[in-house]
Coordinates of C-alpha atoms in Angstrom, one line a residue:
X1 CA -48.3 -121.7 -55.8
X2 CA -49.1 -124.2 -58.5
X3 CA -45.7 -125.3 -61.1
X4 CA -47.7 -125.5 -64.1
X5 CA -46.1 -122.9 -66.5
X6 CA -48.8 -120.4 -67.5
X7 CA -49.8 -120.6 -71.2
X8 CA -50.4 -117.6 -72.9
X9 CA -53.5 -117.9 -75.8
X10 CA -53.9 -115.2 -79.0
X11 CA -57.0 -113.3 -78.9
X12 CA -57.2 -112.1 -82.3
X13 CA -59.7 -109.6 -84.1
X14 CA -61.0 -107.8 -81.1
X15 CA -64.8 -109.1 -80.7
X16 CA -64.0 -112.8 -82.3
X17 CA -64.1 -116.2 -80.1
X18 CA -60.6 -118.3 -79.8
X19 CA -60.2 -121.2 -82.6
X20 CA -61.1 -125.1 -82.0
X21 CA -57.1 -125.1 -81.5
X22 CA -57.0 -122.6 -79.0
X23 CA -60.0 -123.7 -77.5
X24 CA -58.7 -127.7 -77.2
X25 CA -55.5 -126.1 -75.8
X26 CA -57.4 -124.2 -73.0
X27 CA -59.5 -127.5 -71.7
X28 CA -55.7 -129.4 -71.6
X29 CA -54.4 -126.5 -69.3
X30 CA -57.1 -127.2 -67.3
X31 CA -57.5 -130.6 -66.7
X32 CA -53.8 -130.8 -66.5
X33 CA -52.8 -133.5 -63.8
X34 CA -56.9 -133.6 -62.8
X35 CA -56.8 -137.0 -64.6
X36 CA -53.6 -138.6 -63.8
X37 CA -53.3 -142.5 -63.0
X38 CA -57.2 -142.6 -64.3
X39 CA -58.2 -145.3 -66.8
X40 CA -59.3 -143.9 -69.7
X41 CA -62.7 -145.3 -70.6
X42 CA -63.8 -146.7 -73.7
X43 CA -65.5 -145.1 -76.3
X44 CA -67.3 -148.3 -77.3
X45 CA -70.5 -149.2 -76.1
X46 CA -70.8 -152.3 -73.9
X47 CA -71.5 -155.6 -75.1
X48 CA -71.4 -157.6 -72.2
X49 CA -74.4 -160.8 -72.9
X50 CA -75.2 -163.2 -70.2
X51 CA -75.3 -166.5 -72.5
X52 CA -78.9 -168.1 -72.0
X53 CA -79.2 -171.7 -72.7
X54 CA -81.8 -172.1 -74.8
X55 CA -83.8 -175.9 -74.7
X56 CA -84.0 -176.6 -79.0
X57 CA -79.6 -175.4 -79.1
X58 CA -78.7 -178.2 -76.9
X59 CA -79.2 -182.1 -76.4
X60 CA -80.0 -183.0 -72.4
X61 CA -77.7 -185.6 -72.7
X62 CA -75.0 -183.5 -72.5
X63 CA -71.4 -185.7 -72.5
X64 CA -67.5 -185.6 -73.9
X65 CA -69.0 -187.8 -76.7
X66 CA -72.2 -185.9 -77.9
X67 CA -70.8 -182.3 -76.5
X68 CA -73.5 -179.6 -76.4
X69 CA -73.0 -177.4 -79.3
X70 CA -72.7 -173.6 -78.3
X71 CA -75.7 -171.7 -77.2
X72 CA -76.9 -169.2 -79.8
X73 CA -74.8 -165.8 -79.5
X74 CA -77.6 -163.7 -78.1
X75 CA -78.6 -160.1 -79.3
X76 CA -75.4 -157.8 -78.9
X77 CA -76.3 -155.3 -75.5
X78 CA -76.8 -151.8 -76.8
X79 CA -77.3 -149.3 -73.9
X80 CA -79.0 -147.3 -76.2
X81 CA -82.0 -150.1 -76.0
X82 CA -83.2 -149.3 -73.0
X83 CA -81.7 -145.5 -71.9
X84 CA -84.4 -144.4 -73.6
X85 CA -87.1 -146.0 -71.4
X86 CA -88.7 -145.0 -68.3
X87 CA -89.5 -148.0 -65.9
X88 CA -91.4 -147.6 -62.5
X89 CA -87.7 -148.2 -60.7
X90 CA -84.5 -147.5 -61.2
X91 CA -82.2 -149.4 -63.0
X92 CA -78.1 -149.9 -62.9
X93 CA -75.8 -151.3 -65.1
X94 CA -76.2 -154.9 -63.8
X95 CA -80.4 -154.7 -63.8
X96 CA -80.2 -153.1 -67.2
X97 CA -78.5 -156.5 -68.3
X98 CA -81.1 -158.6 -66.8
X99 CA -84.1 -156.7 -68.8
X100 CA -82.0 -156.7 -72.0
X101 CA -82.0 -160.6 -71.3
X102 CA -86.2 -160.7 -70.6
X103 CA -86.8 -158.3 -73.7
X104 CA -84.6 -160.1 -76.0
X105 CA -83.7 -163.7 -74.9
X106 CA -86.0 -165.4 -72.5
X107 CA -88.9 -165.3 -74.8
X108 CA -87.1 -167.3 -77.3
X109 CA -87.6 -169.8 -74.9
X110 CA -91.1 -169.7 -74.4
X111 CA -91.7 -169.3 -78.4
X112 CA -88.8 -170.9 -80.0
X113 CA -88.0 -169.1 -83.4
X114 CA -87.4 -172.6 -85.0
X115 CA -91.7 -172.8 -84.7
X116 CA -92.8 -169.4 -83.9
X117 CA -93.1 -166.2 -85.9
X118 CA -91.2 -163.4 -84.3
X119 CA -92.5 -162.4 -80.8
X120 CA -92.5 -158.9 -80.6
X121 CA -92.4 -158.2 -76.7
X122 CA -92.1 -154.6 -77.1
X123 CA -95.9 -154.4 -78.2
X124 CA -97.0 -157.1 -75.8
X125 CA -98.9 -156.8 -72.7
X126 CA -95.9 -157.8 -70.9
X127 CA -94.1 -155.0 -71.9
X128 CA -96.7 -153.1 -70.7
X129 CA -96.7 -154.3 -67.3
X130 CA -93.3 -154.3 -66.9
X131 CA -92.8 -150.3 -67.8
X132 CA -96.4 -149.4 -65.5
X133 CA -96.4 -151.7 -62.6
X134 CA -93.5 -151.7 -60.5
X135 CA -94.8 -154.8 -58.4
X136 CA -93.9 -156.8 -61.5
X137 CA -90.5 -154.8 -62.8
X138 CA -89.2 -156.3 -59.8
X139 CA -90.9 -159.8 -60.3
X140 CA -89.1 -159.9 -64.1
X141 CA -86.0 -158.6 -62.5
X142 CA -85.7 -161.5 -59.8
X143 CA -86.5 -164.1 -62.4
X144 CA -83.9 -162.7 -64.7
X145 CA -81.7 -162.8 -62.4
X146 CA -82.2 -166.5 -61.4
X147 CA -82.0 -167.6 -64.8
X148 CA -78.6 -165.9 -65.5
X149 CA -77.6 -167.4 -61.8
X150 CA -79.0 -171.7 -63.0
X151 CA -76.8 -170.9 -66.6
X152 CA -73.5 -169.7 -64.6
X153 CA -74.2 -172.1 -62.8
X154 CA -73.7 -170.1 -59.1
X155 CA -73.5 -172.3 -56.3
X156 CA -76.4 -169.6 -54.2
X157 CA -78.9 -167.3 -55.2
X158 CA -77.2 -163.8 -56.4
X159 CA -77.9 -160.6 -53.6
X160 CA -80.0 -159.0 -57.3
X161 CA -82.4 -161.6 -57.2
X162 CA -83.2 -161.8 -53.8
X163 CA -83.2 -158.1 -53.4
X164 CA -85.7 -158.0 -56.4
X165 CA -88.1 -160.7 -55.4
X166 CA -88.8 -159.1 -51.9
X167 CA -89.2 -156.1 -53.5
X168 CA -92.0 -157.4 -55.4
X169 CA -93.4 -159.5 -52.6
X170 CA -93.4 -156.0 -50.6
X171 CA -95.5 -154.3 -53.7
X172 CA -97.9 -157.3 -54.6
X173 CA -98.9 -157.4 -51.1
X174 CA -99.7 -153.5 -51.0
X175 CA -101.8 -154.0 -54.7
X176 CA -103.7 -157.1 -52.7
X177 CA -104.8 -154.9 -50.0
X178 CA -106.2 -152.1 -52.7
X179 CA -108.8 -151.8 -55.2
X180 CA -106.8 -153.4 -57.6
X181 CA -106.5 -156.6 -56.4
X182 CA -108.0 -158.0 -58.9
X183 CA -106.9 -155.9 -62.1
X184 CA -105.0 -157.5 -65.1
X185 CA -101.3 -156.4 -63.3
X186 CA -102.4 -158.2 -60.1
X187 CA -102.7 -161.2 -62.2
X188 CA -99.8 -161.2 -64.0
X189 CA -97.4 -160.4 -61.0
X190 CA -99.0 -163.2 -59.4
X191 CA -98.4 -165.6 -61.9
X192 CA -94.8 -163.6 -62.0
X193 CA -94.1 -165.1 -58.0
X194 CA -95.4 -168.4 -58.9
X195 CA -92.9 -169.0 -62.0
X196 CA -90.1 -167.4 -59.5
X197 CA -91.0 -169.6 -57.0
X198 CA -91.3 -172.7 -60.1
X199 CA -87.9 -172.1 -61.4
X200 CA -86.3 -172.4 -58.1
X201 CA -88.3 -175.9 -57.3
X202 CA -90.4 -174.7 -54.4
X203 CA -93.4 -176.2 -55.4
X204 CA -95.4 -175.5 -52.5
X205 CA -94.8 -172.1 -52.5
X206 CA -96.0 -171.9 -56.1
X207 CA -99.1 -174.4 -55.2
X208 CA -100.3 -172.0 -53.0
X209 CA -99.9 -169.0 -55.5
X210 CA -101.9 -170.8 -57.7
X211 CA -104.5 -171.2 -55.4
X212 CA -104.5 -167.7 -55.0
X213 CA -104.5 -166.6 -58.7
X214 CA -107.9 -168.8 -59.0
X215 CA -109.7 -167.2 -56.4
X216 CA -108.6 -163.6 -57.9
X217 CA -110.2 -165.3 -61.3
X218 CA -113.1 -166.5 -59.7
X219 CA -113.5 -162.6 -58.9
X220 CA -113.0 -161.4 -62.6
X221 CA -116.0 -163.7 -63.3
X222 CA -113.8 -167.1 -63.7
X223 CA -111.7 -168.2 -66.3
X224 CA -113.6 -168.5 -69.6
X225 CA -114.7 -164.7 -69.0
X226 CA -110.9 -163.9 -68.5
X227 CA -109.9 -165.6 -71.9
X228 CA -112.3 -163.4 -73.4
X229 CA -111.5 -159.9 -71.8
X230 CA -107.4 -160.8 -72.2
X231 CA -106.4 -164.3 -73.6
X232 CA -102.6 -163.2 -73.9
X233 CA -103.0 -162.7 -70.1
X234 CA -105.3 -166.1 -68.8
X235 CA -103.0 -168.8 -70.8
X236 CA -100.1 -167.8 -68.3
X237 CA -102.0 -169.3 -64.9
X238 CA -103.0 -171.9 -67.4
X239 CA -99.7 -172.8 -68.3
X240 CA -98.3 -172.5 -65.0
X241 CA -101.4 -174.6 -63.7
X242 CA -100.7 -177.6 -66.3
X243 CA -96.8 -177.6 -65.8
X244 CA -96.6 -177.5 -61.9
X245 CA -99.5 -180.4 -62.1
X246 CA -96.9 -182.7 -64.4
X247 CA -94.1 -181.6 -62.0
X248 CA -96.0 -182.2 -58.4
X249 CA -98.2 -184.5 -59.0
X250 CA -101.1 -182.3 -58.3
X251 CA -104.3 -182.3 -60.0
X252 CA -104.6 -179.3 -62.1
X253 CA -107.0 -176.6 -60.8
X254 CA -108.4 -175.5 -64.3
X255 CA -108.7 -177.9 -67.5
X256 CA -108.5 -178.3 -71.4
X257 CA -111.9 -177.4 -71.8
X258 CA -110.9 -173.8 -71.9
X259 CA -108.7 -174.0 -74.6
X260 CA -110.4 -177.2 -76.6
X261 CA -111.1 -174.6 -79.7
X262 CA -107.0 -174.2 -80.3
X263 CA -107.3 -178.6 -80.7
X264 CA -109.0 -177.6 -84.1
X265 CA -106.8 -176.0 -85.7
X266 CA -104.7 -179.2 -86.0
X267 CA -106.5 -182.2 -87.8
X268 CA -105.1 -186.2 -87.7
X269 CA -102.7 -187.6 -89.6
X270 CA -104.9 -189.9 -92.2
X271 CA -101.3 -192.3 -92.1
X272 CA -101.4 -192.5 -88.5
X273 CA -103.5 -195.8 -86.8
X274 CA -102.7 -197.2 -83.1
X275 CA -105.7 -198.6 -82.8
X276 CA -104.2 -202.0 -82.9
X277 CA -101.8 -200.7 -79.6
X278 CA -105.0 -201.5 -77.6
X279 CA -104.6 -197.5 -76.9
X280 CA -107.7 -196.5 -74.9
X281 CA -109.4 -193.8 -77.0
X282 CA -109.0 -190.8 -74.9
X283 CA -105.2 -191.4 -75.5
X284 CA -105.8 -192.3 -79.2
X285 CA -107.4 -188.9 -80.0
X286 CA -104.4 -187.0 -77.9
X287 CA -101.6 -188.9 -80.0
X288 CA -103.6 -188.3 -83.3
X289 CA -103.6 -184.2 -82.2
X290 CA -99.9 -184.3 -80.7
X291 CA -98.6 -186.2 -84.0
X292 CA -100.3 -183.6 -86.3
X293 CA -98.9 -180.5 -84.0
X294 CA -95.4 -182.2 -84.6
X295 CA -95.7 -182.2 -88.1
X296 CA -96.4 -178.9 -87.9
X297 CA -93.7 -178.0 -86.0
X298 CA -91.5 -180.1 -88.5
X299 CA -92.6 -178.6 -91.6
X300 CA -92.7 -175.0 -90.0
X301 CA -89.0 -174.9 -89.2
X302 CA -87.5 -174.8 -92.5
X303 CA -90.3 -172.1 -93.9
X304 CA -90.7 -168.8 -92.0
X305 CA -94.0 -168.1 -93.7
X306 CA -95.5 -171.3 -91.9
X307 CA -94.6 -170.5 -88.6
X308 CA -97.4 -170.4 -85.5
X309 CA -98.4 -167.4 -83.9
X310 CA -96.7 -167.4 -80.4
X311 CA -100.0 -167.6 -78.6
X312 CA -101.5 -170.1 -80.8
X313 CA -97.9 -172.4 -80.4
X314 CA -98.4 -171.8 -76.4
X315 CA -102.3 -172.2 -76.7
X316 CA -101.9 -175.8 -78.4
X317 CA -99.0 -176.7 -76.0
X318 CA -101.5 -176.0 -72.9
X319 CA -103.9 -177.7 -74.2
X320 CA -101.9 -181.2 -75.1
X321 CA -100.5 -180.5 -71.8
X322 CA -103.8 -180.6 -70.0
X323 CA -105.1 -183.4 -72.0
X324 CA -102.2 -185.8 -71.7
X325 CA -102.2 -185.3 -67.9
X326 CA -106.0 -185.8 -67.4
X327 CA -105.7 -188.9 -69.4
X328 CA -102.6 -190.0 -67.1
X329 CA -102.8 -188.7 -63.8
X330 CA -99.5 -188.4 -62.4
X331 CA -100.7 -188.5 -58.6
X332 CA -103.0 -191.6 -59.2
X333 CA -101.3 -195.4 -59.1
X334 CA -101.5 -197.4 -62.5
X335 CA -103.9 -200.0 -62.6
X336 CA -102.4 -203.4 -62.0
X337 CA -105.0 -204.5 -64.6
X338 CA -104.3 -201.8 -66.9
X339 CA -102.9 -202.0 -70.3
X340 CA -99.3 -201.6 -69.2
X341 CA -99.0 -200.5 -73.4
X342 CA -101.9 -197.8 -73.1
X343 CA -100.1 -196.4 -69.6
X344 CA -96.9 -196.6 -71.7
X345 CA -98.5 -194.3 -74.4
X346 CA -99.9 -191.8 -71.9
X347 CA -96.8 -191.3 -69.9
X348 CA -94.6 -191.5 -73.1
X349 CA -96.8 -188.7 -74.1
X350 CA -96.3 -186.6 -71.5
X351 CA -92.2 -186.9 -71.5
X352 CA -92.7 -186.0 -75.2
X353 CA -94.2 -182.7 -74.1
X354 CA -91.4 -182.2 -71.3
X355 CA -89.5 -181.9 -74.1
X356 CA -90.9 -178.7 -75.2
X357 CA -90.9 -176.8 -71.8
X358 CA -87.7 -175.0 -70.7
X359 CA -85.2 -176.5 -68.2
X360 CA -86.1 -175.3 -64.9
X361 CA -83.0 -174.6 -62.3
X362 CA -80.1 -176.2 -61.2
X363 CA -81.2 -180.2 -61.1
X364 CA -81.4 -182.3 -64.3
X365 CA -84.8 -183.3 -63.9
X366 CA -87.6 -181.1 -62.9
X367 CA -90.4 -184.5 -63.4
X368 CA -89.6 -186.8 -61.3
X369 CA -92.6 -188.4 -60.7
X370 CA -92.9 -189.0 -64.6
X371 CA -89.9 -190.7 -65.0
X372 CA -90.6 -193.1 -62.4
X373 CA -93.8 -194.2 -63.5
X374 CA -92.0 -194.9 -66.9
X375 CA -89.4 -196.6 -65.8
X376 CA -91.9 -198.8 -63.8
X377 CA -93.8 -199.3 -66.7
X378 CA -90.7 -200.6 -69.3
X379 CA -89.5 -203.2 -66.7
X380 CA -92.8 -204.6 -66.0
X381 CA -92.9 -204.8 -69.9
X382 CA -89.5 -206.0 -69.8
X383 CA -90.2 -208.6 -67.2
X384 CA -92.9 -210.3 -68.9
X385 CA -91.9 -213.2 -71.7
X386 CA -94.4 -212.9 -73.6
X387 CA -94.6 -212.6 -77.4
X388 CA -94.8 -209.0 -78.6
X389 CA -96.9 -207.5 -82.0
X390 CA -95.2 -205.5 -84.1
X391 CA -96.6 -202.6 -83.9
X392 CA -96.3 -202.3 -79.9
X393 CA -92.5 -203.2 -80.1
X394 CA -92.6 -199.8 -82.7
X395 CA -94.6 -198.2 -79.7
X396 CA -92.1 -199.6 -76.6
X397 CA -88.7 -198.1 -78.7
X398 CA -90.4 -194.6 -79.0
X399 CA -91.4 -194.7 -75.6
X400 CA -87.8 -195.9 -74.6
X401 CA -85.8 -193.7 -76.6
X402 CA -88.6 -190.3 -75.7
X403 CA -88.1 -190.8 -72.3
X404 CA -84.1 -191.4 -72.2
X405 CA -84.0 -187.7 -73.8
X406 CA -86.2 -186.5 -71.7
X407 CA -87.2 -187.3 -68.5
X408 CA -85.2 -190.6 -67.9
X409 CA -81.4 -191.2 -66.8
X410 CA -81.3 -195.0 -66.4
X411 CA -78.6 -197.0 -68.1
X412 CA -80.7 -200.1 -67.8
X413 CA -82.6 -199.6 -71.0
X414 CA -79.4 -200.2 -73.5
X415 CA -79.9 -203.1 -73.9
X416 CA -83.5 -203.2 -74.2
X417 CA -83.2 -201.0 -76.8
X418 CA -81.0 -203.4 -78.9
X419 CA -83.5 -206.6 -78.3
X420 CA -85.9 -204.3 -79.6
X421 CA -84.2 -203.4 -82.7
X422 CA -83.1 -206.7 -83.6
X423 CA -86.5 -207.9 -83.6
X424 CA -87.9 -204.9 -85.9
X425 CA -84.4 -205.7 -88.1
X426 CA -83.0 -202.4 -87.4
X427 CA -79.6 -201.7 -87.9
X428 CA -78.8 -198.1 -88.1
X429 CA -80.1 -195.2 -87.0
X430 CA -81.9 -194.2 -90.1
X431 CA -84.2 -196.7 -89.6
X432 CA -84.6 -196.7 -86.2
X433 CA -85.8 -192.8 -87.1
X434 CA -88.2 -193.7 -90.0
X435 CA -89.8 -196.3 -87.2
X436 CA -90.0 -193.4 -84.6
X437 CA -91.7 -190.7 -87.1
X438 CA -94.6 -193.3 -86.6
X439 CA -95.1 -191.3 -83.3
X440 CA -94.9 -188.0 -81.9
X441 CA -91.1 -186.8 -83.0
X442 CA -90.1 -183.4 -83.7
X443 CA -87.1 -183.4 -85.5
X444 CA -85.3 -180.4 -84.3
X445 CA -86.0 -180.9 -80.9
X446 CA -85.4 -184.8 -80.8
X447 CA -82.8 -186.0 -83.7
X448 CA -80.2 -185.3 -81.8
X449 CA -80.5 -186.5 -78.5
X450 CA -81.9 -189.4 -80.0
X451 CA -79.1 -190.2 -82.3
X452 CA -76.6 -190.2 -79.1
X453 CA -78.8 -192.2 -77.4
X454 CA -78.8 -194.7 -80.1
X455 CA -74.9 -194.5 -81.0
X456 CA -74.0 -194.9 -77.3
X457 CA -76.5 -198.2 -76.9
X458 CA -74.5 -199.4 -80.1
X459 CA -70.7 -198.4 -78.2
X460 CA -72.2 -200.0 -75.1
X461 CA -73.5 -203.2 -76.8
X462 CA -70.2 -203.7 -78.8
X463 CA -68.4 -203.5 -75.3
X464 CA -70.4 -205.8 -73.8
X465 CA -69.7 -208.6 -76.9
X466 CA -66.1 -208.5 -76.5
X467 CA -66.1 -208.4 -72.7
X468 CA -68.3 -211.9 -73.2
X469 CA -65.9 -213.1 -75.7
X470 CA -63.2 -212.3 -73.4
X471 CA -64.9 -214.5 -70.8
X472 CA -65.4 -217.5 -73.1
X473 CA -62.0 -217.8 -74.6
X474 CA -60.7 -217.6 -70.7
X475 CA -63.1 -220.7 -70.6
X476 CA -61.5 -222.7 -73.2
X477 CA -58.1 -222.7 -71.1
X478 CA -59.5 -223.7 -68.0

């Protein structure tokens, strides 16, 4: 026999229902003692965001002195976003998160809103593929999932992203095997793998997707039939073609002739001549195009009504992509009887576009290869007395300072930087700026960084004259 006292409720006029009073007081009898020691839940919706680091918020030389500002507060997590959606699996509270994170954030790093008008996901082909195939749900799932694991900063890949990526390795296999293999969602969840398998530095892995994805093209009729049938859809092996040939070594399978119309879009600077750099003229027509798409970029930022299309910004990063690499093959050794100041320009170059490209897992430095060859390149220039023009000293600072924000992590150039500077009478870091606007320099991207990299060669340089004045007043008492 229960203890709860019975509780007795007025009925009223015969025929009528009991009162929101008495009605309140009958669900309390109730659920009397059903809910005791539970937590009572919140009546707010969730707003739980995964911060995502994004590559134009933050310098890469992150220290106590030039501290990375905050990231960017991403979109507040409304539940209501996505519980309205249907998606070819099923999705809990932690997956839900991830695909907030692909709809809302990620692609502010692959069209930064500083250059790009909005990019509205929702009515992309992505979105598309993401709510019809289920091969590549999981693929955007898994590479959600690592990016939220390289900005915690996890020590191992989280149990969601593995689960999700042999889900989809599970499904693209089936769609391989059918008469689909071909079909626009086989070639994006391809290209899906390869970029999981990119982020996470397993090159190889990706190489051989790639090699994949261009035999599947070769079956659509090759690429410049693809770019015609869906463009959004062929600049992403494109893309992922140019940027795992600047991080391997690789050639690239495809080239810049498929995307040479975007190059026109963007005429040269009439105040720009390196002619006198002894620039070879392949790399003289690439700098002319990459110094007018940086003024664009510059005087975009502050107007919103100037800003690129998405896929004309990605478009014209491809294409400088492909061009600086098949001017500079990273694979190939530099001619001992090369113009060590033309191989300085190409490289230089293609640090420059690093800069663009979003940070790719846990390691600092996802071109290796590139900042070798640079640093190779500045001490054979450093170790040759011989007198230098003007306009190459201009040429060896921006390719100093482009590739110490980038690519580079040597200490060795401090000092390099400051012979440099005292021979172009450069004092502060206003001029050392106006000298390096001469050249590709977005400011956005590059003014910060650079400034650090200039104020710590300054700390480093004042050290290093007191620690010799130190030693020569010991001298005198000897």
């Amino acid at each position: 026999m229960s203890n709860t006292p019975l509780q007795f409720i007025s009925q009223g006029t015969a025929g009528k229902r009991p009162g929101g009073s008495d009605r309140r007081l009958i669900r309390a009898h109730v659920m009397k003692g059903k809910n005791a020691g539970r937590p009572r839940p919140s009546s707010k919706k969730a707003t739980a965001i995964v911060q995502i680091k994004h590559p134009f918020t933050a310098t890469r030389i992150p220290t106590t002195a030039c501290p990375q500002p905050a990231p960017k507060a991403g979109r507040p997590l409304l539940w209501n976003d996505l519980c309205l959606t249907t998606f070819p699996g099923q999705l809990d509270s932690e997956s839900t998160k991830l695909m907030h994170r692909w709809f809302f954030d990620i692609s502010d790093e692959l069209f930064p809103p500083q250059f790009c008008s909005k990019f509205d996901i929702v009515k992309s082909i992505w979105a598309n593929c993401v709510l019809i195939d289920e091969a590549y749900f999981h693929c955007t799932l898994a590479i959600s999932a690592s990016y939220v694991d390289f900005y915690e900063r996890r020590p191992r890949m989280s149990s969601k992203a593995l689960y999700h990526i042999s889900q989809a390795y599970s499904l693209v296999n089936m769609k391989l095997s059918g008469p689909d293999c071909v079909s626009d969602n086989a070639i994006a969840a391809v290209v899906s793998l390869a970029i999981y398998q990119q982020i996470h530095h397993l090159y190889s892995t990706g190489l051989i997707h790639l090699d994949g994805l261009r035999r599947m093209i070769e079956l659509r009729g090759g690429m410049a039939k693809l770019i015609k049938q869906n463009r959004a859809l062929a600049v992403k092996p494109l893309r992922l073609d140019a940027e795992l040939a600047l991080q391997t070594g690789c050639p690239p399978i495809f080239c810049s002739d498929f995307l040479e119309t975007i190059s026109h879009a963007f005429g040269h600077p009439s105040d720009f001549e390196v002619k006198s750099l002894s620039v070879a003229t392949e790399a003289y027509h690439v700098m002319m195009t990459m110094m007018s798409f940086a003024r664009s970029l510059n005087s975009n930022e502050g107007n919103k009504a100037m800003r690129l299309d998405p896929l004309t910004y990605t478009e014209m990063l491809v294409w400088l992509l492909y061009r600086s690499i098949e001017i500079s093959p990273l694979g190939q050794q530099c001619s001992a009887s090369g113009d060590v100041y033309n191989q300085l320009a190409c490289f230089s170059m293609l640090a420059f576009m690093t800069t663009l490209l979003p940070e790719y897992g846990r390691y600092d430095s996802s071109y290796p290869l590139l900042s070798q060859k640079l640093e190779n390149i500045i001490q054979n220039i450093n170790t040759t007395p011989t007198y230098i023009q003007h306009s190459k000293l201009t040429l060896l600072l921006w390719g100093i300072l482009i590739s110490g924000i980038s690519v580079s992590k040597s200490k060795d150039y401090r000092w390099l930087i400051m012979d440099v500077c005292e021979q172009l009478e450069l004092h502060d870091w206003l001029a050392v700026r106006h000298q390096l606007c001469q050249f590709p320099w977005i400011n956005a991207v590059h003014d910060i960084p650079g400034q650090y990299l200039w104020n710590e060669t300054q700390q480093w340089s004042s050290k290093s004259l007191l620690y010799s004045l130190k030693v020569d007043s010991s001298k005198c008492y000897l």
